[in-house]
Amino acid sequence: MDRLTCPVSMAGVTADPDTAQTPQNAQTAGDVVTMDKLVSLAKRRGFVFPSSEIYGGLGSSYDYGHYGVLLKNNVKAQWWRAMVQERDDIVALDSAIIQSPRTWEASGHVQSFTDPLVDCRTCKLRFRADRLDEEECGRKPSKHPGETPDCDLTGARDFNLLFETTIGPVREQGSTVYLRPETAQGIFLNFKHYLQFARKKPPFGIAQVGKSFRNEITTGNFIFRTREFEQMEMEFFVSPAAAETWFEYWLAERMRWYLELGIRENHLRLRAHDNDELSHYSSATDDIEYLFPIGWQELEGIANRGDYDLRQHSLHSGDDLSYFDTETRTRYIPHVIEPAAGVDRAMLAFLADAYDEDEIEGESRTVLRLHPAVAPVKVAVLPLVRKDGQPELAREVHGQLRGVLQAEYDEGGAIGRRYRRQDEIGTPWAVTIDHQSLEDRTVTVRDRDTLAQIRIAIDDLKPELQRRLDEPWRSPKLRGARS
Ligand code: ATP
């Protein structure tokens, strides 16, 4: 929500060469991933499709296919696990997308959830004034807006990003409401319930995952910036004196989450906001940035929001949202530390970090070296041939495994092609049933990254795969996949 106080008077603004992110600075040695390759793989393998394609598409709107849903669910599950399952001090919430419009007056969104917009009088396109270095001008050959002699940009003006709709059967008489632009406010509205019914007291947090909507001036870069997206937000309520310590704590925790899920450390960094970037209520904000194929970009924001939110909602609702600490016998409005992440953006980072190409026996292959915990499918079960009782035994093995992890059965086509398909969707292990399996009930397990194959008894498969899933994991891209 950092844009609540975005600087507005940016007339005649031009791209800042110091902060411009070009594809050149995005590429690290040996990394073959590009946005085009990701888009193409995502479509080819059924992760993400452009939405409404049969009607010509709707700009920057995407549908998630089978593997996209599984991957996204795994990202969210890992977040819930870290936020709620493994802790005693955070509880869950799923609040409404359409809330009282007064919410957004209190939060400041109605007045100032804006981005600075510039028009080009020549090409009639509109751009985000603070991101000209990322935008493409309408002239050919395409440059950044403002860079061709023909460009004629207006001064910047505020553009509110809230999506409006009306409640009630008669549009003219209905009341204006908004699709939430962030999940956070639903948490503040429910703060009192958690004090009363969940018997929580600071320090404690409320976590929420759900869709948010922003009428972005410019979208693009695949699922990086869209108008409809999912967020994973947690508001951590603390005493004013403890806020700074908890802010530092959450910076470290959130970095750890990405690293433990295998994001390469040389592709992840923390960037503290400068004073002129900070929201007026925030005393500190850091972005976790990832080195996407388009350059270093925000993946998650972590902000020390002070008591702004609960104070605003107390004022606007008339409900007292302060907390009385019975131990110190003091009353205060809790301060809030907020780690706010995007699910789609995290998914894009996992895909970009995993994408790799190599060669097996003279044939090139594309492989997603995903952490097993986020990989859409954990294990593929493949009969070597479609006869001699192998499919039947493979079905039996598949039946055993699917109860405990996402397993896929595939008997169609040459075994090499089936491996390649699983490599492209990031399946870490493939179990192959062959002639010997029928004799001694053993199978081979092939590793996606090392290509090592071991023979193992069918009875030992489940514990072996579980053991591998629980093991610490490091991206093979850091050390060369086949070492
Ligand atoms: P940005 O500066 O990239 O527009 P922001 O600072 O406005 O993002 P926040 O309000 O801090 O974003 O939202 C938290 C997270 O939600 C972001 O770090 C990002 O991962 C995700 N997010 C925000 N806007 C979008 C969007 N339009 N599309 C996809 N994800 C988004």
Short mmCIF file of C-alpha atoms and ligand atoms in Angstrom, two decimals:
data_model
loop_
_atom_site.label_atom_id
_atom_site.label_comp_id
_atom_site.label_asym_id
_atom_site.label_seq_id
_atom_site.Cartn_x
_atom_site.Cartn_y
_atom_site.Cartn_z
CA MET A 1 0.00 0.00 0.00
CA ASP A 2 3.00 2.23 -0.34
CA ARG A 3 1.36 4.15 -3.11
CA LEU A 4 -1.04 5.83 -0.73
CA THR A 5 1.34 8.73 -0.66
CA CYS A 6 3.01 8.46 -4.02
CA PRO A 7 4.60 11.79 -5.03
CA VAL A 8 2.18 13.48 -7.41
CA SER A 9 3.75 16.51 -9.00
CA MET A 10 5.93 14.83 -11.57
CA ALA A 11 5.30 17.07 -14.56
CA GLY A 12 7.75 16.47 -17.36
CA VAL A 13 9.11 13.47 -15.53
CA THR A 14 11.78 11.38 -17.23
CA ALA A 15 13.27 8.00 -16.47
CA ASP A 16 16.03 8.07 -13.88
CA PRO A 17 19.05 6.40 -15.47
CA ASP A 18 20.32 5.30 -12.07
CA THR A 19 17.28 3.24 -11.26
CA ALA A 20 16.36 2.10 -14.76
CA GLN A 21 16.18 -1.69 -14.91
CA THR A 22 17.14 -2.94 -18.31
CA PRO A 23 17.12 -6.55 -19.43
CA GLN A 24 20.90 -6.26 -19.72
CA ASN A 25 21.44 -5.77 -16.02
CA ALA A 26 18.88 -8.46 -15.30
CA GLN A 27 20.73 -11.37 -16.78
CA THR A 28 23.22 -13.15 -14.55
CA ALA A 29 25.98 -15.29 -15.93
CA GLY A 30 24.76 -18.70 -17.03
CA ASP A 31 21.08 -17.97 -16.42
CA VAL A 32 19.14 -18.76 -19.57
CA VAL A 33 15.71 -17.65 -18.42
CA THR A 34 13.83 -14.88 -20.20
CA MET A 35 10.27 -13.67 -19.73
CA ASP A 36 9.35 -14.94 -23.20
CA LYS A 37 10.55 -18.43 -22.37
CA LEU A 38 8.55 -18.43 -19.15
CA VAL A 39 5.38 -17.24 -20.88
CA SER A 40 5.78 -19.87 -23.55
CA LEU A 41 6.46 -22.72 -21.09
CA ALA A 42 3.59 -21.61 -18.87
CA LYS A 43 1.16 -21.78 -21.78
CA ARG A 44 2.60 -24.94 -23.36
CA ARG A 45 2.46 -26.91 -20.15
CA GLY A 46 -0.79 -25.56 -18.78
CA PHE A 47 0.39 -23.32 -15.95
CA VAL A 48 -1.03 -19.98 -17.09
CA PHE A 49 -3.19 -18.98 -20.06
CA PRO A 50 -4.10 -15.49 -21.29
CA SER A 51 -7.68 -14.98 -20.15
CA SER A 52 -10.70 -14.83 -22.48
CA GLU A 53 -8.57 -15.88 -25.43
CA ILE A 54 -11.52 -17.03 -27.55
CA TYR A 55 -12.84 -13.44 -27.37
CA GLY A 56 -9.51 -11.95 -28.33
CA GLY A 57 -8.19 -11.77 -24.77
CA LEU A 58 -8.47 -9.16 -22.04
CA GLY A 59 -5.25 -7.26 -21.47
CA SER A 60 -3.23 -8.52 -18.54
CA SER A 61 -5.79 -10.97 -17.32
CA TYR A 62 -4.71 -14.55 -16.80
CA ASP A 63 -6.27 -17.91 -16.05
CA TYR A 64 -4.33 -20.51 -14.10
CA GLY A 65 -4.35 -24.00 -15.55
CA HIS A 66 -3.90 -27.32 -13.74
CA TYR A 67 -0.19 -27.06 -12.91
CA GLY A 68 -0.50 -23.33 -12.22
CA VAL A 69 -3.21 -24.02 -9.64
CA LEU A 70 -1.12 -26.74 -7.99
CA LEU A 71 1.99 -24.54 -7.90
CA LYS A 72 0.09 -21.52 -6.59
CA ASN A 73 -1.62 -23.64 -3.93
CA ASN A 74 1.77 -24.94 -2.82
CA VAL A 75 3.13 -21.38 -2.50
CA LYS A 76 0.13 -20.40 -0.40
CA ALA A 77 0.32 -23.59 1.66
CA GLN A 78 3.98 -22.91 2.45
CA TRP A 79 3.07 -19.37 3.52
CA TRP A 80 0.25 -20.61 5.79
CA ARG A 81 2.59 -23.21 7.19
CA ALA A 82 5.24 -20.61 8.07
CA MET A 83 2.72 -18.06 9.35
CA VAL A 84 0.21 -20.19 11.23
CA GLN A 85 1.01 -23.90 11.46
CA GLU A 86 4.50 -23.47 12.84
CA ARG A 87 3.67 -20.63 15.25
CA ASP A 88 1.49 -19.93 18.27
CA ASP A 89 1.13 -16.19 17.78
CA ILE A 90 -0.61 -15.84 14.39
CA VAL A 91 -4.20 -16.68 13.52
CA ALA A 92 -6.04 -16.82 10.20
CA LEU A 93 -8.77 -14.73 8.61
CA ASP A 94 -10.72 -14.69 5.35
CA SER A 95 -12.55 -11.37 5.13
CA ALA A 96 -14.95 -10.09 2.48
CA ILE A 97 -13.70 -8.63 -0.80
CA ILE A 98 -16.47 -6.02 -0.78
CA GLN A 99 -16.45 -4.15 2.52
CA SER A 100 -18.11 -1.01 3.81
CA PRO A 101 -16.91 1.85 1.58
CA ARG A 102 -16.09 3.73 4.78
CA THR A 103 -13.19 1.30 5.21
CA TRP A 104 -11.46 2.90 2.27
CA GLU A 105 -12.22 6.42 3.41
CA ALA A 106 -10.63 5.67 6.77
CA SER A 107 -7.62 3.95 5.24
CA GLY A 108 -6.99 6.85 2.86
CA HIS A 109 -7.50 4.84 -0.33
CA VAL A 110 -10.48 6.86 -1.59
CA GLN A 111 -8.53 10.11 -1.34
CA SER A 112 -5.04 9.03 -2.26
CA PHE A 113 -4.59 5.49 -3.57
CA THR A 114 -3.22 6.98 -6.73
CA ASP A 115 -0.48 6.61 -9.24
CA PRO A 116 0.83 9.51 -11.27
CA LEU A 117 -0.48 9.29 -14.82
CA VAL A 118 0.89 10.97 -17.93
CA ASP A 119 -0.66 11.02 -21.40
CA CYS A 120 1.29 11.23 -24.63
CA ARG A 121 -0.39 13.74 -26.96
CA THR A 122 1.30 12.11 -29.94
CA CYS A 123 0.61 8.38 -29.53
CA LYS A 124 -2.42 8.83 -27.24
CA LEU A 125 -1.14 6.22 -24.81
CA ARG A 126 -1.09 6.56 -21.04
CA PHE A 127 1.84 5.77 -18.82
CA ARG A 128 2.74 5.59 -15.15
CA ALA A 129 4.92 8.65 -14.64
CA ASP A 130 7.16 7.05 -12.03
CA ARG A 131 7.84 3.96 -14.18
CA LEU A 132 8.62 5.49 -17.58
CA ASP A 133 11.84 3.52 -17.67
CA GLU A 134 9.77 0.29 -17.70
CA GLU A 135 7.20 1.38 -20.25
CA GLU A 136 7.22 1.24 -24.03
CA CYS A 137 6.39 4.25 -26.13
CA GLY A 138 3.82 3.86 -28.94
CA ARG A 139 6.30 4.93 -31.67
CA LYS A 140 8.51 2.54 -33.60
CA PRO A 141 11.27 1.66 -33.01
CA SER A 142 9.93 1.49 -29.49
CA LYS A 143 11.70 3.48 -26.80
CA HIS A 144 10.74 4.58 -23.33
CA PRO A 145 8.09 7.33 -23.29
CA GLY A 146 9.71 10.74 -23.49
CA GLU A 147 12.77 9.47 -25.33
CA THR A 148 11.78 9.99 -28.98
CA PRO A 149 11.69 13.49 -30.49
CA ASP A 150 7.96 12.94 -31.24
CA CYS A 151 6.98 12.20 -27.64
CA ASP A 152 4.80 14.91 -26.16
CA LEU A 153 4.01 13.99 -22.56
CA THR A 154 1.54 15.89 -20.42
CA GLY A 155 2.26 16.70 -16.81
CA ALA A 156 1.44 13.99 -14.28
CA ARG A 157 -1.94 13.85 -12.60
CA ASP A 158 -3.34 11.55 -9.95
CA PHE A 159 -5.19 8.46 -11.08
CA ASN A 160 -7.10 6.49 -8.41
CA LEU A 161 -6.63 2.75 -8.67
CA LEU A 162 -9.77 1.65 -6.82
CA PHE A 163 -12.26 -0.45 -8.80
CA GLU A 164 -15.76 0.80 -8.16
CA THR A 165 -19.01 -1.10 -8.41
CA THR A 166 -22.53 -0.68 -7.03
CA ILE A 167 -24.52 -2.73 -4.57
CA GLY A 168 -28.23 -3.25 -5.13
CA PRO A 169 -30.53 -4.20 -8.02
CA VAL A 170 -30.95 -0.65 -9.37
CA ARG A 171 -27.61 0.73 -10.47
CA GLU A 172 -28.60 4.39 -10.16
CA GLN A 173 -29.86 3.93 -6.60
CA GLY A 174 -27.22 1.53 -5.36
CA SER A 175 -24.39 2.60 -3.18
CA THR A 176 -20.86 2.76 -4.48
CA VAL A 177 -18.53 0.13 -3.09
CA TYR A 178 -15.01 -0.91 -3.97
CA LEU A 179 -13.27 -4.17 -4.73
CA ARG A 180 -10.58 -4.33 -2.07
CA PRO A 181 -7.17 -3.16 -3.33
CA GLU A 182 -5.41 -5.06 -0.52
CA THR A 183 -6.37 -7.71 2.00
CA ALA A 184 -4.91 -5.82 4.98
CA GLN A 185 -7.88 -3.60 5.83
CA GLY A 186 -10.16 -6.59 6.41
CA ILE A 187 -7.73 -7.58 9.15
CA PHE A 188 -7.93 -4.22 10.91
CA LEU A 189 -11.75 -4.30 10.79
CA ASN A 190 -11.68 -7.63 12.61
CA PHE A 191 -8.98 -6.73 15.14
CA LYS A 192 -11.45 -6.47 18.02
CA HIS A 193 -12.86 -9.94 17.38
CA TYR A 194 -9.46 -11.43 17.82
CA LEU A 195 -8.86 -9.63 21.11
CA GLN A 196 -12.23 -10.77 22.41
CA PHE A 197 -12.82 -14.21 20.96
CA ALA A 198 -9.40 -15.56 20.08
CA ARG A 199 -8.03 -14.31 23.42
CA LYS A 200 -5.01 -12.84 21.66
CA LYS A 201 -2.92 -9.99 22.96
CA PRO A 202 0.05 -8.19 21.44
CA PRO A 203 2.42 -9.35 20.15
CA PHE A 204 0.21 -11.37 17.81
CA GLY A 205 -0.65 -11.45 14.15
CA ILE A 206 -3.57 -12.05 11.80
CA ALA A 207 -2.86 -13.59 8.42
CA GLN A 208 -4.94 -13.52 5.28
CA VAL A 209 -4.63 -14.73 1.69
CA GLY A 210 -6.97 -13.56 -1.02
CA LYS A 211 -7.70 -11.65 -4.18
CA SER A 212 -7.08 -7.93 -4.48
CA PHE A 213 -7.92 -5.58 -7.33
CA ARG A 214 -6.16 -2.47 -8.60
CA ASN A 215 -6.97 -0.57 -11.76
CA GLU A 216 -3.28 -0.33 -12.65
CA ILE A 217 -2.41 2.27 -15.31
CA THR A 218 -0.02 -0.08 -16.96
CA THR A 219 0.17 -3.78 -16.42
CA GLY A 220 2.45 -6.24 -18.06
CA ASN A 221 5.40 -8.51 -17.72
CA PHE A 222 3.13 -11.51 -17.65
CA ILE A 223 1.71 -12.12 -14.16
CA PHE A 224 4.08 -9.63 -12.53
CA ARG A 225 1.56 -6.78 -12.53
CA THR A 226 -2.10 -7.44 -13.21
CA ARG A 227 -5.35 -5.78 -12.19
CA GLU A 228 -6.63 -8.82 -10.35
CA PHE A 229 -4.10 -10.67 -8.20
CA GLU A 230 -3.68 -12.56 -4.97
CA GLN A 231 -1.96 -11.34 -1.85
CA MET A 232 -0.60 -13.01 1.28
CA GLU A 233 -0.62 -10.41 4.03
CA MET A 234 -0.04 -10.60 7.74
CA GLU A 235 -0.57 -7.76 10.22
CA PHE A 236 1.46 -8.20 13.38
CA PHE A 237 0.22 -6.12 16.34
CA VAL A 238 2.82 -5.05 18.88
CA SER A 239 3.38 -2.49 21.63
CA PRO A 240 4.89 0.79 20.40
CA ALA A 241 8.14 0.08 22.24
CA ALA A 242 8.60 -3.28 20.53
CA ALA A 243 7.81 -2.19 16.97
CA GLU A 244 11.34 -1.66 15.74
CA THR A 245 12.58 -5.00 17.04
CA TRP A 246 9.65 -6.84 15.44
CA PHE A 247 10.20 -5.01 12.16
CA GLU A 248 13.77 -6.33 12.03
CA TYR A 249 12.53 -9.77 13.04
CA TRP A 250 10.05 -9.93 10.15
CA LEU A 251 12.61 -8.75 7.60
CA ALA A 252 14.78 -11.71 8.55
CA GLU A 253 11.88 -14.18 8.72
CA ARG A 254 10.55 -13.33 5.31
CA MET A 255 13.96 -13.49 3.67
CA ARG A 256 14.43 -16.89 5.31
CA TRP A 257 11.12 -18.13 3.86
CA TYR A 258 12.17 -17.49 0.26
CA LEU A 259 15.66 -18.87 0.83
CA GLU A 260 14.41 -22.06 2.47
CA LEU A 261 12.13 -22.60 -0.49
CA GLY A 262 15.20 -22.57 -2.66
CA ILE A 263 15.27 -19.07 -4.15
CA ARG A 264 18.93 -18.40 -4.95
CA GLU A 265 20.50 -15.97 -2.49
CA ASN A 266 22.22 -14.05 -5.28
CA HIS A 267 18.78 -13.31 -6.76
CA LEU A 268 17.24 -11.96 -3.56
CA ARG A 269 17.90 -8.74 -1.71
CA LEU A 270 16.41 -6.35 0.80
CA ARG A 271 16.05 -2.72 -0.23
CA ALA A 272 15.13 -0.10 2.35
CA HIS A 273 12.81 2.64 1.11
CA ASP A 274 14.28 6.11 0.95
CA ASN A 275 12.55 8.78 3.00
CA ASP A 276 10.77 10.17 -0.07
CA GLU A 277 9.35 6.73 -0.92
CA LEU A 278 7.94 6.09 2.56
CA SER A 279 4.22 6.35 3.21
CA HIS A 280 3.52 9.19 5.64
CA TYR A 281 2.51 6.75 8.38
CA SER A 282 5.39 4.35 7.89
CA SER A 283 8.59 4.78 9.85
CA ALA A 284 10.34 2.08 7.83
CA THR A 285 9.63 -0.08 4.81
CA ASP A 286 11.87 -2.59 3.11
CA ASP A 287 11.13 -4.40 -0.11
CA ILE A 288 12.30 -7.93 -0.68
CA GLU A 289 13.39 -7.76 -4.29
CA TYR A 290 14.00 -10.57 -6.73
CA LEU A 291 16.20 -10.41 -9.80
CA PHE A 292 13.49 -11.18 -12.39
CA PRO A 293 14.43 -11.46 -16.08
CA ILE A 294 13.21 -7.82 -16.26
CA GLY A 295 15.55 -6.68 -13.48
CA TRP A 296 15.38 -6.24 -9.71
CA GLN A 297 11.73 -5.82 -8.73
CA GLU A 298 9.62 -5.89 -5.59
CA LEU A 299 8.45 -9.29 -4.49
CA GLU A 300 7.18 -8.36 -1.05
CA GLY A 301 6.98 -5.22 1.08
CA ILE A 302 7.58 -5.23 4.83
CA ALA A 303 6.43 -2.09 6.60
CA ASN A 304 6.41 -0.66 10.07
CA ARG A 305 3.02 1.05 9.84
CA GLY A 306 2.94 2.53 13.34
CA ASP A 307 -0.55 2.93 14.82
CA TYR A 308 -1.98 4.53 11.66
CA ASP A 309 -4.45 1.81 10.71
CA LEU A 310 -6.10 1.12 14.05
CA ARG A 311 -6.12 4.83 14.88
CA GLN A 312 -7.84 5.70 11.58
CA HIS A 313 -10.47 3.01 12.00
CA SER A 314 -11.07 4.05 15.63
CA LEU A 315 -11.60 7.63 14.49
CA HIS A 316 -13.86 6.82 11.55
CA SER A 317 -15.94 4.08 13.18
CA GLY A 318 -16.16 5.47 16.68
CA ASP A 319 -15.12 2.03 17.96
CA ASP A 320 -12.18 2.09 20.34
CA LEU A 321 -9.49 -0.18 18.92
CA SER A 322 -6.94 0.46 21.67
CA TYR A 323 -5.60 -2.29 23.88
CA PHE A 324 -5.27 -2.29 27.66
CA ASP A 325 -2.20 -4.14 28.85
CA THR A 326 -3.13 -5.55 32.24
CA GLU A 327 0.48 -6.27 33.18
CA THR A 328 1.86 -2.77 32.67
CA ARG A 329 -1.56 -1.17 33.26
CA THR A 330 -1.16 0.96 30.17
CA ARG A 331 -3.50 1.55 27.26
CA TYR A 332 -2.15 1.95 23.75
CA ILE A 333 -3.10 1.62 20.10
CA PRO A 334 -1.04 -1.31 18.85
CA HIS A 335 1.56 -0.67 16.20
CA VAL A 336 1.57 -2.85 13.12
CA ILE A 337 4.34 -4.65 11.26
CA GLU A 338 3.12 -5.85 7.88
CA PRO A 339 4.79 -8.36 5.56
CA ALA A 340 2.74 -8.10 2.32
CA ALA A 341 3.52 -10.50 -0.51
CA GLY A 342 1.96 -11.24 -3.89
CA VAL A 343 1.11 -14.85 -4.67
CA ASP A 344 1.33 -14.44 -8.44
CA ARG A 345 4.59 -12.53 -8.20
CA ALA A 346 6.04 -15.15 -5.86
CA MET A 347 4.98 -17.83 -8.33
CA LEU A 348 6.70 -15.93 -11.14
CA ALA A 349 9.86 -15.71 -9.03
CA PHE A 350 9.77 -19.46 -8.30
CA LEU A 351 9.33 -20.17 -12.02
CA ALA A 352 12.11 -17.79 -13.07
CA ASP A 353 14.46 -19.13 -10.44
CA ALA A 354 13.76 -22.71 -11.49
CA TYR A 355 13.84 -22.38 -15.28
CA ASP A 356 16.87 -24.07 -16.80
CA GLU A 357 18.04 -25.71 -19.98
CA ASP A 358 20.60 -28.46 -20.39
CA GLU A 359 21.51 -31.31 -22.65
CA ILE A 360 20.96 -35.03 -22.14
CA GLU A 361 22.66 -37.40 -24.56
CA GLY A 362 22.89 -34.73 -27.21
CA GLU A 363 19.26 -33.63 -26.79
CA SER A 364 18.37 -30.31 -25.24
CA ARG A 365 15.84 -30.26 -22.45
CA THR A 366 13.97 -27.59 -20.56
CA VAL A 367 13.65 -28.23 -16.87
CA LEU A 368 12.04 -26.47 -13.93
CA ARG A 369 14.34 -27.00 -10.97
CA LEU A 370 11.65 -26.19 -8.42
CA HIS A 371 11.98 -26.87 -4.73
CA PRO A 372 10.07 -30.15 -4.22
CA ALA A 373 7.74 -28.45 -1.74
CA VAL A 374 6.44 -26.04 -4.38
CA ALA A 375 6.65 -28.37 -7.39
CA PRO A 376 3.08 -28.97 -8.70
CA VAL A 377 3.60 -32.73 -8.98
CA LYS A 378 5.99 -34.51 -6.61
CA VAL A 379 6.24 -37.83 -8.38
CA ALA A 380 5.37 -39.30 -11.76
CA VAL A 381 4.67 -43.02 -12.04
CA LEU A 382 5.58 -44.42 -15.43
CA PRO A 383 5.38 -47.97 -16.76
CA LEU A 384 8.31 -48.51 -19.11
CA VAL A 385 6.06 -50.18 -21.68
CA ARG A 386 2.31 -50.38 -22.06
CA LYS A 387 2.09 -54.18 -21.79
CA ASP A 388 3.23 -57.24 -19.80
CA GLY A 389 1.37 -56.19 -16.67
CA GLN A 390 3.50 -53.06 -16.19
CA PRO A 391 0.59 -50.57 -16.42
CA GLU A 392 -1.34 -52.57 -13.80
CA LEU A 393 1.55 -52.53 -11.33
CA ALA A 394 2.21 -48.85 -12.09
CA ARG A 395 -1.45 -48.07 -11.33
CA GLU A 396 -1.11 -49.90 -8.02
CA VAL A 397 1.99 -47.85 -7.10
CA HIS A 398 0.30 -44.64 -8.20
CA GLY A 399 -2.70 -45.53 -6.04
CA GLN A 400 -0.44 -45.94 -3.01
CA LEU A 401 1.44 -42.70 -3.52
CA ARG A 402 -1.41 -40.37 -4.46
CA GLY A 403 -2.87 -40.64 -0.96
CA VAL A 404 0.16 -38.89 0.52
CA LEU A 405 1.49 -36.63 -2.23
CA GLN A 406 0.58 -35.20 -5.62
CA ALA A 407 1.39 -38.05 -8.00
CA GLU A 408 0.76 -38.38 -11.72
CA TYR A 409 0.37 -41.51 -13.81
CA ASP A 410 1.52 -41.42 -17.42
CA GLU A 411 1.81 -44.32 -19.85
CA GLY A 412 1.64 -42.52 -23.21
CA GLY A 413 4.65 -42.28 -25.52
CA ALA A 414 8.35 -43.12 -25.30
CA ILE A 415 9.81 -43.06 -21.80
CA GLY A 416 12.30 -40.32 -22.75
CA ARG A 417 9.49 -38.05 -23.87
CA ARG A 418 7.55 -38.71 -20.68
CA TYR A 419 10.61 -37.81 -18.57
CA ARG A 420 11.02 -34.61 -20.58
CA ARG A 421 7.40 -33.66 -19.97
CA GLN A 422 7.78 -34.15 -16.22
CA ASP A 423 11.05 -32.17 -16.28
CA GLU A 424 9.22 -29.26 -17.89
CA ILE A 425 6.60 -29.14 -15.16
CA GLY A 426 9.25 -29.51 -12.47
CA THR A 427 8.40 -32.97 -11.11
CA PRO A 428 11.36 -33.83 -8.88
CA TRP A 429 11.06 -37.63 -9.07
CA ALA A 430 9.92 -40.19 -11.61
CA VAL A 431 9.21 -43.79 -10.60
CA THR A 432 9.58 -46.27 -13.44
CA ILE A 433 8.03 -49.72 -13.43
CA ASP A 434 9.94 -52.14 -15.68
CA HIS A 435 10.25 -55.85 -16.39
CA GLN A 436 12.21 -56.44 -13.17
CA SER A 437 9.50 -54.73 -11.11
CA LEU A 438 7.12 -57.58 -11.91
CA GLU A 439 9.63 -60.13 -10.67
CA ASP A 440 10.88 -58.56 -7.44
CA ARG A 441 8.53 -55.58 -6.75
CA THR A 442 11.30 -53.02 -7.07
CA VAL A 443 11.17 -49.81 -9.13
CA THR A 444 13.64 -47.13 -10.20
CA VAL A 445 13.46 -43.57 -8.90
CA ARG A 446 14.93 -40.94 -11.22
CA ASP A 447 16.02 -37.55 -9.91
CA ARG A 448 15.06 -34.58 -12.12
CA ASP A 449 18.27 -32.63 -11.43
CA THR A 450 21.07 -35.17 -11.05
CA LEU A 451 19.40 -37.74 -13.35
CA ALA A 452 20.63 -40.36 -10.85
CA GLN A 453 18.47 -43.49 -10.71
CA ILE A 454 18.23 -45.82 -7.75
CA ARG A 455 16.38 -49.10 -7.47
CA ILE A 456 14.14 -49.42 -4.47
CA ALA A 457 11.44 -51.75 -3.14
CA ILE A 458 7.88 -50.57 -3.78
CA ASP A 459 7.22 -50.87 -0.03
CA ASP A 460 10.01 -48.35 0.67
CA LEU A 461 8.85 -45.76 -1.85
CA LYS A 462 6.58 -43.73 0.39
CA PRO A 463 9.08 -43.23 3.24
CA GLU A 464 11.90 -42.55 0.75
CA LEU A 465 9.94 -39.83 -1.06
CA GLN A 466 8.80 -38.36 2.25
CA ARG A 467 12.43 -38.28 3.43
CA ARG A 468 13.48 -36.49 0.25
CA LEU A 469 10.65 -33.97 0.61
CA ASP A 470 11.73 -33.11 4.15
CA GLU A 471 15.40 -32.67 3.24
CA PRO A 472 16.92 -29.15 3.06
CA TRP A 473 17.12 -28.17 -0.58
CA ARG A 474 19.47 -25.92 -2.53
CA SER A 475 18.99 -24.86 -6.14
CA PRO A 476 21.10 -27.02 -8.46
CA LYS A 477 21.49 -23.89 -10.63
CA LEU A 478 23.89 -22.61 -7.99
CA ARG A 479 26.26 -25.51 -8.34
CA GLY A 480 25.69 -26.83 -11.85
CA ALA A 481 22.92 -29.38 -12.01
CA ARG A 482 24.84 -32.54 -12.59
CA SER A 483 27.70 -32.19 -10.13
P1 ATP B 1 4.25 -2.14 -6.81
O1 ATP B 1 5.10 -0.98 -6.34
O2 ATP B 1 5.01 -3.23 -7.48
O3 ATP B 1 3.04 -1.71 -7.58
P2 ATP B 1 3.13 -2.02 -4.20
O4 ATP B 1 4.26 -1.47 -3.40
O5 ATP B 1 2.02 -1.10 -4.56
O6 ATP B 1 3.67 -2.80 -5.50
P3 ATP B 1 2.00 -3.46 -2.04
O7 ATP B 1 0.83 -2.61 -1.89
O8 ATP B 1 3.11 -3.36 -1.04
O9 ATP B 1 2.57 -3.33 -3.50
O10 ATP B 1 1.48 -4.96 -2.15
C1 ATP B 1 2.15 -6.07 -1.62
C2 ATP B 1 2.53 -7.05 -2.69
O11 ATP B 1 1.40 -7.37 -3.51
C3 ATP B 1 3.59 -6.58 -3.67
O12 ATP B 1 4.87 -6.73 -3.14
C4 ATP B 1 3.35 -7.50 -4.85
O13 ATP B 1 3.97 -8.77 -4.65
C5 ATP B 1 1.84 -7.70 -4.83
N1 ATP B 1 1.21 -6.81 -5.81
C6 ATP B 1 0.89 -5.51 -5.66
N2 ATP B 1 0.30 -5.03 -6.77
C7 ATP B 1 0.26 -6.05 -7.65
C8 ATP B 1 -0.24 -6.19 -8.99
N3 ATP B 1 -0.82 -5.18 -9.62
N4 ATP B 1 -0.10 -7.39 -9.60
C9 ATP B 1 0.46 -8.44 -8.96
N5 ATP B 1 0.93 -8.37 -7.70
C10 ATP B 1 0.84 -7.20 -7.05
#
